[in-house]
Coordinates of C-alpha atoms and ligand atoms in Angstrom, one line a residue:
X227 CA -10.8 14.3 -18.8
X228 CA -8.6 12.4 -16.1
X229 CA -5.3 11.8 -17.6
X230 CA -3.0 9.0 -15.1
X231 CA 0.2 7.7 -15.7
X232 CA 2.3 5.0 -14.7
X233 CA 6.1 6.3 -14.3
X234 CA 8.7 3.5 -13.6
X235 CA 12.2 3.9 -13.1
X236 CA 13.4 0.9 -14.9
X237 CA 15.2 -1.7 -12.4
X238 CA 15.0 -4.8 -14.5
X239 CA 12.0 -6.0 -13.3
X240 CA 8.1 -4.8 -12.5
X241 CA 7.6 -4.7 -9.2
X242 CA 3.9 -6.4 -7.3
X243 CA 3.5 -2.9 -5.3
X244 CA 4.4 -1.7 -8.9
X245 CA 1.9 -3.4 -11.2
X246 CA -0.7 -2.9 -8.3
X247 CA 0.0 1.0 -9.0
X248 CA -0.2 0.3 -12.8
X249 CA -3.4 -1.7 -12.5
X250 CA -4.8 1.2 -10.5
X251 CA -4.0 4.3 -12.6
X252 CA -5.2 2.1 -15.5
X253 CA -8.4 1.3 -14.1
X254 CA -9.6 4.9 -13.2
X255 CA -8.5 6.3 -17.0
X256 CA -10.4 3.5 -18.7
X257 CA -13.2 4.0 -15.9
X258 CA -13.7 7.6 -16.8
X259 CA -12.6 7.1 -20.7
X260 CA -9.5 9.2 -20.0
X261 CA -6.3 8.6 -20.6
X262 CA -3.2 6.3 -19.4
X263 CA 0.3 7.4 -19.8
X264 CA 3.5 4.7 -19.7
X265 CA 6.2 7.2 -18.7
X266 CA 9.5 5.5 -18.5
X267 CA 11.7 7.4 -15.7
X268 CA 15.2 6.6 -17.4
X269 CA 16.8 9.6 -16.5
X270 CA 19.4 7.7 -14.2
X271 CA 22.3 7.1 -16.9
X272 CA 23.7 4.9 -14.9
X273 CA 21.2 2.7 -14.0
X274 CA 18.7 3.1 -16.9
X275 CA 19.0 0.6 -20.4
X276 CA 16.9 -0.2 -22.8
X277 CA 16.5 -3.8 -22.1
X278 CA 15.3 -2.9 -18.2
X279 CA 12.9 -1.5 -20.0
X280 CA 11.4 -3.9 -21.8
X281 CA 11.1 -6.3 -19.2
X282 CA 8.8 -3.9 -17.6
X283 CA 6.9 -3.9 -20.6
X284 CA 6.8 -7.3 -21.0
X285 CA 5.2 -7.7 -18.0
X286 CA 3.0 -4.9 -18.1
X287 CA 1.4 -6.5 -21.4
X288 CA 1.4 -9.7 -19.9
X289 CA -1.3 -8.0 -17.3
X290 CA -2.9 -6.7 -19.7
X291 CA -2.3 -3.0 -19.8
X292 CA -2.3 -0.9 -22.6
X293 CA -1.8 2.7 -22.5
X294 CA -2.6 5.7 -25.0
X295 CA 1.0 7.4 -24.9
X296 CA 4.3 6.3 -24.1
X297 CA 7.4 8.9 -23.2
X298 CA 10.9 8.0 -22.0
X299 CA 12.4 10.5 -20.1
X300 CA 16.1 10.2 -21.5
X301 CA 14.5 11.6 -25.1
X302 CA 13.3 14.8 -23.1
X303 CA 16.4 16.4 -21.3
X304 CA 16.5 19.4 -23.0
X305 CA 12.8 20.1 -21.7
X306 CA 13.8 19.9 -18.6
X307 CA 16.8 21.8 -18.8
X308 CA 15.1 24.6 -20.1
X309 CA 12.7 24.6 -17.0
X310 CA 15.3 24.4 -14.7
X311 CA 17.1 27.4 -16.4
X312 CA 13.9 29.4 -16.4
X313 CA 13.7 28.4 -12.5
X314 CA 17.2 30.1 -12.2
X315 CA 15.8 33.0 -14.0
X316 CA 13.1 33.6 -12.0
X317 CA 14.8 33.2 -8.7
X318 CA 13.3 30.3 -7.4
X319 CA 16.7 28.4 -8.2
X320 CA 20.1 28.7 -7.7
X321 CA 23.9 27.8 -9.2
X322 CA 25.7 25.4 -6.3
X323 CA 29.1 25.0 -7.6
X324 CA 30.1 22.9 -4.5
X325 CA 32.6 20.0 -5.0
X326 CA 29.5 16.9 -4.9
X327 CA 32.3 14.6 -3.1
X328 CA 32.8 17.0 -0.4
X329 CA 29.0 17.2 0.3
X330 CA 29.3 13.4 0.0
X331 CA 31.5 13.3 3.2
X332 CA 29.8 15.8 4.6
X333 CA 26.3 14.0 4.2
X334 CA 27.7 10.7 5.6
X335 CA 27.4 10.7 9.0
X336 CA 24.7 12.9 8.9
X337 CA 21.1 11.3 8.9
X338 CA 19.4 14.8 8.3
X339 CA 21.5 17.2 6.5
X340 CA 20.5 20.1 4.4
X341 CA 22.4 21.9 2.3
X342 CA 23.6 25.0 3.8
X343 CA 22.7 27.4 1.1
X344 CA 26.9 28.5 0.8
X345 CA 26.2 28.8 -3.2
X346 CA 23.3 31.1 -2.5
X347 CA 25.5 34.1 -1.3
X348 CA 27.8 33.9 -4.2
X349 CA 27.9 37.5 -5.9
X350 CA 27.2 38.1 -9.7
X351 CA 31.1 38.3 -10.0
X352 CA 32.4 35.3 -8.4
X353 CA 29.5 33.4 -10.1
X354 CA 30.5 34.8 -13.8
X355 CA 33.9 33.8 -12.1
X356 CA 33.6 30.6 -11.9
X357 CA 31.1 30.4 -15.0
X358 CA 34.4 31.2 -16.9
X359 CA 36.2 29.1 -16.0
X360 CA 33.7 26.3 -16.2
X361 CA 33.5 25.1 -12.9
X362 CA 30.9 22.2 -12.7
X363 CA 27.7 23.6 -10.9
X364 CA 24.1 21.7 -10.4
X365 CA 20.9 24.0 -9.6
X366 CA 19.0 23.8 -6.5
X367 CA 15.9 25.2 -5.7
X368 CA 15.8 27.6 -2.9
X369 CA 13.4 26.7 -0.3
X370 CA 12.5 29.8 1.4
X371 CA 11.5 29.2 5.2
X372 CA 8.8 31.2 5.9
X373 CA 8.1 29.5 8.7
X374 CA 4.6 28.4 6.6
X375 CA 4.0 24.9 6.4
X376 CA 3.8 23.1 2.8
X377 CA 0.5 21.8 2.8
X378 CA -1.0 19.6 0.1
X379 CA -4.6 17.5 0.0
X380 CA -3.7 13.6 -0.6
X381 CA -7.3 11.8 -1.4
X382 CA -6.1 8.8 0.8
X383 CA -4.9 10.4 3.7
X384 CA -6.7 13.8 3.7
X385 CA -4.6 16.9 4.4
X386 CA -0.6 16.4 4.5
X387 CA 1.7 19.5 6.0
X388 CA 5.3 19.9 6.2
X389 CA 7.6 22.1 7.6
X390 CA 9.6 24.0 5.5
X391 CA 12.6 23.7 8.0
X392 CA 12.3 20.2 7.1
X393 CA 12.9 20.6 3.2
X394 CA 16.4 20.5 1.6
X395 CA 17.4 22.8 -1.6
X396 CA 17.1 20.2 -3.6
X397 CA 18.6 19.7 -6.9
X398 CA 16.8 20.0 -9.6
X399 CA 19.3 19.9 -12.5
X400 CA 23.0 17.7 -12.3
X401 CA 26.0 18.5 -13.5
X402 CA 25.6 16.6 -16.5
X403 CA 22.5 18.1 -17.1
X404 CA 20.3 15.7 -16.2
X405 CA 17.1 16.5 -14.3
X406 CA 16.5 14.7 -10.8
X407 CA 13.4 12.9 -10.4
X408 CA 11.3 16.0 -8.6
X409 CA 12.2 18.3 -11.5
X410 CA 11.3 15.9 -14.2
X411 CA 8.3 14.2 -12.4
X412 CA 6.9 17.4 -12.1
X413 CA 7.5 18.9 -15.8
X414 CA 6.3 16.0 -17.9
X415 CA 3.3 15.5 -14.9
X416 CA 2.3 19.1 -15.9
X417 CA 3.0 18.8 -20.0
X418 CA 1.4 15.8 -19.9
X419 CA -1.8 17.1 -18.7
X420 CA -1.7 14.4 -16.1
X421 CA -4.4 15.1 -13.5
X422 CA -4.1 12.6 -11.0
X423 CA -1.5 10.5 -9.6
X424 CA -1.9 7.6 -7.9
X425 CA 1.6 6.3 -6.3
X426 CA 2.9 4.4 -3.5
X427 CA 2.9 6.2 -0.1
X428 CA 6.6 6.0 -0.1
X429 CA 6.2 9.6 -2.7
X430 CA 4.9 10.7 0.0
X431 CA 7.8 13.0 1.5
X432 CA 8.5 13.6 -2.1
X433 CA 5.5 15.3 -3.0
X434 CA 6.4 19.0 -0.6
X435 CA 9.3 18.9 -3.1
X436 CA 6.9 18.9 -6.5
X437 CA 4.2 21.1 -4.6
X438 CA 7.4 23.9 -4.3
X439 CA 8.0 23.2 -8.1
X440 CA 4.2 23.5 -9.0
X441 CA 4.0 26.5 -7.3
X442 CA 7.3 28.3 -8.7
X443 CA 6.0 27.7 -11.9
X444 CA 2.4 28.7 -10.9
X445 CA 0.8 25.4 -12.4
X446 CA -2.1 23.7 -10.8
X447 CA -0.4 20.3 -8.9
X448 CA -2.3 17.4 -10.0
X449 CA -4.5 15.7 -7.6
X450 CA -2.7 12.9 -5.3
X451 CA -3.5 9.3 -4.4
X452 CA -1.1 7.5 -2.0
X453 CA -1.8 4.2 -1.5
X454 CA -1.0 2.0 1.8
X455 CA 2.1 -0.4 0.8
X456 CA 1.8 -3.9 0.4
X457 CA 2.9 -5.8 3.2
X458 CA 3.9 -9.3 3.1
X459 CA 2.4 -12.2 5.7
X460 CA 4.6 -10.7 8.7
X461 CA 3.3 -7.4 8.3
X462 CA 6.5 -5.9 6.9
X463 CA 6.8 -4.1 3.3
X464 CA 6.7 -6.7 0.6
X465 CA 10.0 -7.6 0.1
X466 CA 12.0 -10.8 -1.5
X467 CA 12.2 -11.7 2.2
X468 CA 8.2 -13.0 1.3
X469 CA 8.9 -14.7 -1.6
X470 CA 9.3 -13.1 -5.3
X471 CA 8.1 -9.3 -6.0
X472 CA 8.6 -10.2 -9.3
X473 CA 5.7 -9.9 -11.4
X474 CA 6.9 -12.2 -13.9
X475 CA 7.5 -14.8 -11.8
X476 CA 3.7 -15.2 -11.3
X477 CA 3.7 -15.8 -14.8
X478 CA 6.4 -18.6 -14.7
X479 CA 5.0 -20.5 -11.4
X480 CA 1.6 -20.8 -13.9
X481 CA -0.5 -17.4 -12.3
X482 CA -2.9 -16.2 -14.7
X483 CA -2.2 -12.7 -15.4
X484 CA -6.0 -12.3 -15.2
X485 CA -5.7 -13.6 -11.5
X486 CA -2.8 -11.6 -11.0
X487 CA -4.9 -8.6 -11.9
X488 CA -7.6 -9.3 -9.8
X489 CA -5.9 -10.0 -6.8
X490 CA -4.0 -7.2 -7.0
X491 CA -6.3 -5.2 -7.5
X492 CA -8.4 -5.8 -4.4
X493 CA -5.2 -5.3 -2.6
X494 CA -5.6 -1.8 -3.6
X495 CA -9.2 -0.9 -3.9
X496 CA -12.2 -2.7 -2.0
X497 CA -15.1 -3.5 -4.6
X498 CA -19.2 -2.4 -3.5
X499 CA -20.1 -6.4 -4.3
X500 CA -18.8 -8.6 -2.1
X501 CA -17.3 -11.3 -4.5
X502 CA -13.7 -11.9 -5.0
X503 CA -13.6 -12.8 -9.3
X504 CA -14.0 -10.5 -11.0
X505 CA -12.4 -9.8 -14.4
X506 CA -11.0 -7.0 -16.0
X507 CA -13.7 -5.5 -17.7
X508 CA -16.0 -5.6 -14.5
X509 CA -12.7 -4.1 -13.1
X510 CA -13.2 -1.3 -15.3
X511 CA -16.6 -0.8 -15.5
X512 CA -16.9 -0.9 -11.2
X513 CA -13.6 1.4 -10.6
X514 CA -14.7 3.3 -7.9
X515 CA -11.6 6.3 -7.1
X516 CA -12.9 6.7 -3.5
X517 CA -12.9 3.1 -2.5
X518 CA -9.1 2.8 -2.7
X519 CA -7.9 1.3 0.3
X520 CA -6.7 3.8 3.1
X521 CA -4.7 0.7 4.8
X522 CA -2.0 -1.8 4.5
X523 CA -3.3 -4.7 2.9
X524 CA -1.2 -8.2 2.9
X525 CA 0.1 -10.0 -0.3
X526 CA -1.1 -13.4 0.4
X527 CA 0.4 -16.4 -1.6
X528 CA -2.5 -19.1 -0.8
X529 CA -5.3 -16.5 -1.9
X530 CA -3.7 -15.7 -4.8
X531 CA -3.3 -19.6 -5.6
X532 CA -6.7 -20.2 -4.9
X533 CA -8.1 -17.4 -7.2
X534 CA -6.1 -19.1 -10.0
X535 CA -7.5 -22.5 -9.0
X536 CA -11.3 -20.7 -9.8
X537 CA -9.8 -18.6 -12.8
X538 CA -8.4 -22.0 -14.2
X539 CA -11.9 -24.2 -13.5
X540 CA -14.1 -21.7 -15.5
X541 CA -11.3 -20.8 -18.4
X542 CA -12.4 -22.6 -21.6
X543 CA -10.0 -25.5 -22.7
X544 CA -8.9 -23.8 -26.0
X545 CA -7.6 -21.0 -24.0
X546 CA -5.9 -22.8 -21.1
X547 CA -4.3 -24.7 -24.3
X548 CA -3.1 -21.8 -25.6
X549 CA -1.9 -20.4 -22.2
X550 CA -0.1 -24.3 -21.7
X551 CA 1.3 -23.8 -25.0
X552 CA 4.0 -20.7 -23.9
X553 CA 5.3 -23.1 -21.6
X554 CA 8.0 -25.3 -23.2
X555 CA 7.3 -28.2 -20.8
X556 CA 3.8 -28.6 -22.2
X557 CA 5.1 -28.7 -25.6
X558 CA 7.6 -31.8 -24.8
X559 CA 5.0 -33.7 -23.1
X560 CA 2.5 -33.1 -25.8
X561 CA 4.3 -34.0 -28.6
X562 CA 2.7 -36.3 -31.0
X563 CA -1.0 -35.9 -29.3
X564 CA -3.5 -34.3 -31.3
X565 CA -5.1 -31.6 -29.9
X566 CA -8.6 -33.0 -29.5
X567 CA -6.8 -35.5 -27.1
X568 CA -5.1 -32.9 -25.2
X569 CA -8.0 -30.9 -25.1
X570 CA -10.2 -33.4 -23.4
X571 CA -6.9 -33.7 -21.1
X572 CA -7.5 -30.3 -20.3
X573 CA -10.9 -30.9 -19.4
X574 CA -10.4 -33.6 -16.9
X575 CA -7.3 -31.7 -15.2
X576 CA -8.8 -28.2 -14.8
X577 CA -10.6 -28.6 -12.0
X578 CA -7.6 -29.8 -10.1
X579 CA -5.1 -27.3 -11.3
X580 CA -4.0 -24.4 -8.9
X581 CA -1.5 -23.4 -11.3
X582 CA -1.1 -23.9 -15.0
X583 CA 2.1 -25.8 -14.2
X584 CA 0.2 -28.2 -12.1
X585 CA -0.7 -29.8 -15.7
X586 CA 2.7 -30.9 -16.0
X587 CA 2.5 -33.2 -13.6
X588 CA -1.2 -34.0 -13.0
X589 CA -1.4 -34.4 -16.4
X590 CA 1.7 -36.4 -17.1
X591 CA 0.3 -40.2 -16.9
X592 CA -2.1 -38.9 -20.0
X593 CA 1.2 -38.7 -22.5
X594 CA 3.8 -41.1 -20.6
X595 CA 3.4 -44.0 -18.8
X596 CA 4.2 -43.7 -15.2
X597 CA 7.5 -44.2 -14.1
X598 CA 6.5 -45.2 -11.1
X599 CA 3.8 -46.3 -8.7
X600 CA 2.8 -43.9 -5.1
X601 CA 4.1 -45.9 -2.6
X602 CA 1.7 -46.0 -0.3
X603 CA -0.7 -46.3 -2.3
X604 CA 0.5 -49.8 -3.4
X605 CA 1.1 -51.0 0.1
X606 CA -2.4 -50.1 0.8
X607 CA -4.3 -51.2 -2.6
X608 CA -2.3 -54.0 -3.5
X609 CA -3.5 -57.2 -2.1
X610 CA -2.6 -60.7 -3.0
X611 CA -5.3 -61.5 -5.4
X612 CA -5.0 -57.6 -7.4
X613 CA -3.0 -59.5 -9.8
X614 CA -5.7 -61.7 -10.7
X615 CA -8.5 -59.0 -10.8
X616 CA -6.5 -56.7 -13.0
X617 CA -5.8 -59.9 -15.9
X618 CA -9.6 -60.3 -15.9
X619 CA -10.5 -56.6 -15.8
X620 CA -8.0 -56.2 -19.0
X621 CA -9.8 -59.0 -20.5
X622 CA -13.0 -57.5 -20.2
X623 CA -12.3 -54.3 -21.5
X624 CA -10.7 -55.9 -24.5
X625 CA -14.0 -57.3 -25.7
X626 CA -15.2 -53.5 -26.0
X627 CA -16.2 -52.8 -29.4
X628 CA -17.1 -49.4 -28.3
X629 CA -14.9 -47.9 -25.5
X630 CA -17.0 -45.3 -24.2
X631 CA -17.6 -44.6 -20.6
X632 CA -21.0 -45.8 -20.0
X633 CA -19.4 -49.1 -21.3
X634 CA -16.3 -49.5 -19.1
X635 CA -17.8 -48.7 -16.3
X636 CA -20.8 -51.3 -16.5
X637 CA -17.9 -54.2 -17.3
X638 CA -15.7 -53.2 -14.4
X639 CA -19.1 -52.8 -12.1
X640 CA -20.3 -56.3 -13.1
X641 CA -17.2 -58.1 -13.1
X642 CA -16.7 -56.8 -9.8
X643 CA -20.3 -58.2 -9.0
X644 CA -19.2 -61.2 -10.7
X645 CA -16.5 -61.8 -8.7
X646 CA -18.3 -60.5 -5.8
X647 CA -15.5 -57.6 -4.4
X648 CA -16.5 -53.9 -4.1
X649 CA -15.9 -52.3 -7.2
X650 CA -13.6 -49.9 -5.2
X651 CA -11.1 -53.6 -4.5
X652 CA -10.2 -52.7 -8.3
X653 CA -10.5 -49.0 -9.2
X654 CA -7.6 -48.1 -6.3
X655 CA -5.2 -50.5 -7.9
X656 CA -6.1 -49.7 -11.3
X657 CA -5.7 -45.9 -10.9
X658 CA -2.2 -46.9 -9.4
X659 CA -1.3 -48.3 -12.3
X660 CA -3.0 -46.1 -15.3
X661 CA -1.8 -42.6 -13.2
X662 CA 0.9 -43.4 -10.9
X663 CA -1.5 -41.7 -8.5
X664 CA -3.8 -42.7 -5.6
X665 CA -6.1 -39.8 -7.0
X666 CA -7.2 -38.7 -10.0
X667 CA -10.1 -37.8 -12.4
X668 CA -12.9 -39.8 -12.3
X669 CA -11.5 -43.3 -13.3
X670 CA -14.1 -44.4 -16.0
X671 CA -12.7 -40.9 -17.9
X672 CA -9.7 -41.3 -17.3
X673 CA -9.5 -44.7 -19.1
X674 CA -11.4 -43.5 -21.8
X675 CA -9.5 -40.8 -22.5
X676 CA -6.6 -42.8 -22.3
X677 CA -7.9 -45.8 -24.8
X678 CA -8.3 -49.2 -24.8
X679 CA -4.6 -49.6 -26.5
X680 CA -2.8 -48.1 -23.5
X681 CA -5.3 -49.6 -20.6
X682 CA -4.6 -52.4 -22.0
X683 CA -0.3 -52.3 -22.1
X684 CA -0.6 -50.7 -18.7
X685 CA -1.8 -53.5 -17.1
X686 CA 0.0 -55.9 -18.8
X687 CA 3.5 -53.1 -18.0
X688 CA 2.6 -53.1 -14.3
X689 CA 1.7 -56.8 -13.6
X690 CA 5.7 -57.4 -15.1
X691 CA 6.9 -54.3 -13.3
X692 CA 5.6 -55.2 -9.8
X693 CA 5.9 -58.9 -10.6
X694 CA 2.5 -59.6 -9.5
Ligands
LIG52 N1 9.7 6.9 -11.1 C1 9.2 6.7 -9.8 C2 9.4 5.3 -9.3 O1 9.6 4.4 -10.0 C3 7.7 7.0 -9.7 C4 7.4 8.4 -9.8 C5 6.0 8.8 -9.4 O2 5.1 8.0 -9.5 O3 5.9 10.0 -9.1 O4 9.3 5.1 -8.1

């Protein structure tokens, strides 16, 4: 069974690379009906709280995600303490009782430095010496240069070596007692039955580290998947220098997560069809391990918009209501419609919605009259006899009994004839004055949507309001 996991060290927020890595361990376990492990990596006291946490989980739920088991690391120390001691025991580790400030200035101005085994020559007595009189010590592993290479197979890049002159005896256990990172990645990796990992390629010099661990322990390393960074639209790593990296900001500017998912996703893995929607079930069901990308692929804001602008157009109304409804904005606005109204609001606006928050003001003239008039549009529609067409047209319209489409639109077509203008002499101003806008949802819906009570006050509003 392929076990993956997702292991974030909590930093107050989910990361884009991060989700992307998420969405992709995700997608293989539920490809292959294995499993999906959220691991949090909380072991840094310092940094680690609760609350970071959860606003990784937030966001993870909000794209969806749902895994089988869920571990925080801070609730396993004393596994990991126990590994490291048994490392000590079997040789493969060693007590450094150096002062850490001192390796601190002595690490400074070096860009390579490796520690130079000084702990590793202690005798038994001096040791037991300093055991006694309880000396602070961490526990590094002793990387033995045998002049072999550590060589590992990544399924992205293909075979990987380093030397072992390269490699630092690392710690594996602090002071306190925590584990680092490589001591407790690996553990919980191996107890977890995880089987493959798929990571950013920044891991990458990580991973000799965890192969020496595997190996000392004589467990089988899980299989490795690397992915190519996400760069941003200069071609540098994705960074707040491109914008937000934060995944719930997508959320906030009105991103679906479902786009989200699927844009993300082909960031990180090119699909057989050549489409761009998909959704996440057909994610799912075409996951395809060996068509991960094996370069850097850009994180491109206008794609992502325009994939929400599809997502949005095909979405039912009820859900794009319920979607509108987390936003508090909506709610205001809405206030006091019923939903059918708003629904049918929905209806006319989704096709011209890049983002859910686009309703807010797209959608605005449907709740609250204008507060004002484009500009342009007025110097351009607004001719000297508008005033007079816009009485008669409100006159017309009044007579409807019914006030259905089909019926507006044959009044205001053969008043127009009537009067013998083009039909668009009256629509332009008209919108002007019912929206605000110069464009908007076909006209004869829009003013049947609206109703013949607020045509009707709009006209009468604007011909005092621009005193025409
Ligand atoms: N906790 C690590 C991080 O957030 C990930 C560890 C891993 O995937 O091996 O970068």
């Amino acid at each position: 069974m392929i076990t993956t996991r997702f292991a974030p060290s909590p930093t107050g927020f989910l990361h884009l690379g991060s989700a992307r890595t998420a969405l992709l361990n995700y997608l293989y376990a539920k490809h292959t009906e294995g499993k999906f492990i959220l691991r949090i990596e909380d072991t840094d006291a310092k940094r680690s709280d609760k609350s970071l946490s959860a606003k990784i989980i937030e966001a993870l739920k909000w794209i969806g995600l749902e895994w089988d088991e869920e571990y925080y690391q801070s609730e396993r120390i004393d596994i990991y303490k126990k590994y490291a001691y048994q490392l000590l025991e079997n040789g493969f580790a060693y007590r450094c009782f150096c002062n850490p400030d001192e390796i601190e200035k002595k690490t400074k101005n070096n860009i390579i430095w490796k520690y130079d085994k000084n702990c590793l020559k202690l005798s038994q007595d001096k040791i037991d010496k300093l055991l006694k009189d309880n000396t602070n010590f961490v526990i590094r592993f002793n990387v033995v240069n045998d002049g072999n290479k550590i060589t590992f197979y990544d399924n992205v890049r293909g075979e990987v070596s380093f030397d072992k002159e390269q490699v630092d005896d690392f710690v594996l256990l602090k002071a306190d007692n925590y584990p680092t990172y490589h001591l407790a990645v690996c553990c919980d990796d191996h107890l977890m039955g995880v089987t493959d990992i798929l990571r950013g390629e920044d891991h990458l010099t990580n991973t000799p580290k965890q192969i020496l661990i595997y190996n000392a322990f004589n467990w089988e390393p899980p299989r490795f998947y690397h992915l190519p960074l996400i760069h941003g639209s200069d071609g540098k790593k994705l960074s707040k220098r491109h914008g937000s990296v934060d995944t719930l900001f997508y959320k906030r500017m009105g991103i679906l997560s479902e786009t989200l998912v699927n844009y993300l996703t082909l960031l990180g893995y090119s699909p057989q069809e050549n489409k761009e929607l998909f959704d996440m079930s057909e994610l799912i069901e075409k996951f395809d391990i060996k068509r991960i990308r094996k370069s850097y692929s850009r994180f491109d804001l206008k794609k992502l918009v325009s994939i929400n602008s599809e997502k949005i157009r095909n979405l039912k109304n009820e859900r794009i209501y319920d979607m509108l409804s987390e936003y508090e904005e909506f709610n205001r606005l809405t206030q006091g419609f019923n939903k059918e109204y708003i629904l049918k609001g929905i209806e006319l606006i989704k096709t011209r919605m890049p983002t859910l928050r686009d309703f807010f003001d797209r959608a605005k003239y449907m709740f609250i009259e204008p507060e004002s008039y484009d500009e342009k549009g007025l110097k351009k529609y607004f001719k000297e006899n508008t005033k007079d067409l816009l009485l008669q047209l409100k006159i017309e319209l009044e007579k409807l009994d019914d006030f259905k489409e089909t019926n507006i639109e044959n009044s205001l077509r053969s008043l127009c004839s009537r009067l013998n203008i083009k039909d668009a002499e009256l629509i332009h101003p008209l919108r002007i004055v019912l929206t605000g806008y110069t464009v908007s949802p076909g006209i004869f819906e829009v003013i049947a949507h609206l109703g013949k009570k607020v045509v009707v006050e709009r006209i009468e509003n604007a011909r005092i309001r621009l005193s025409i």
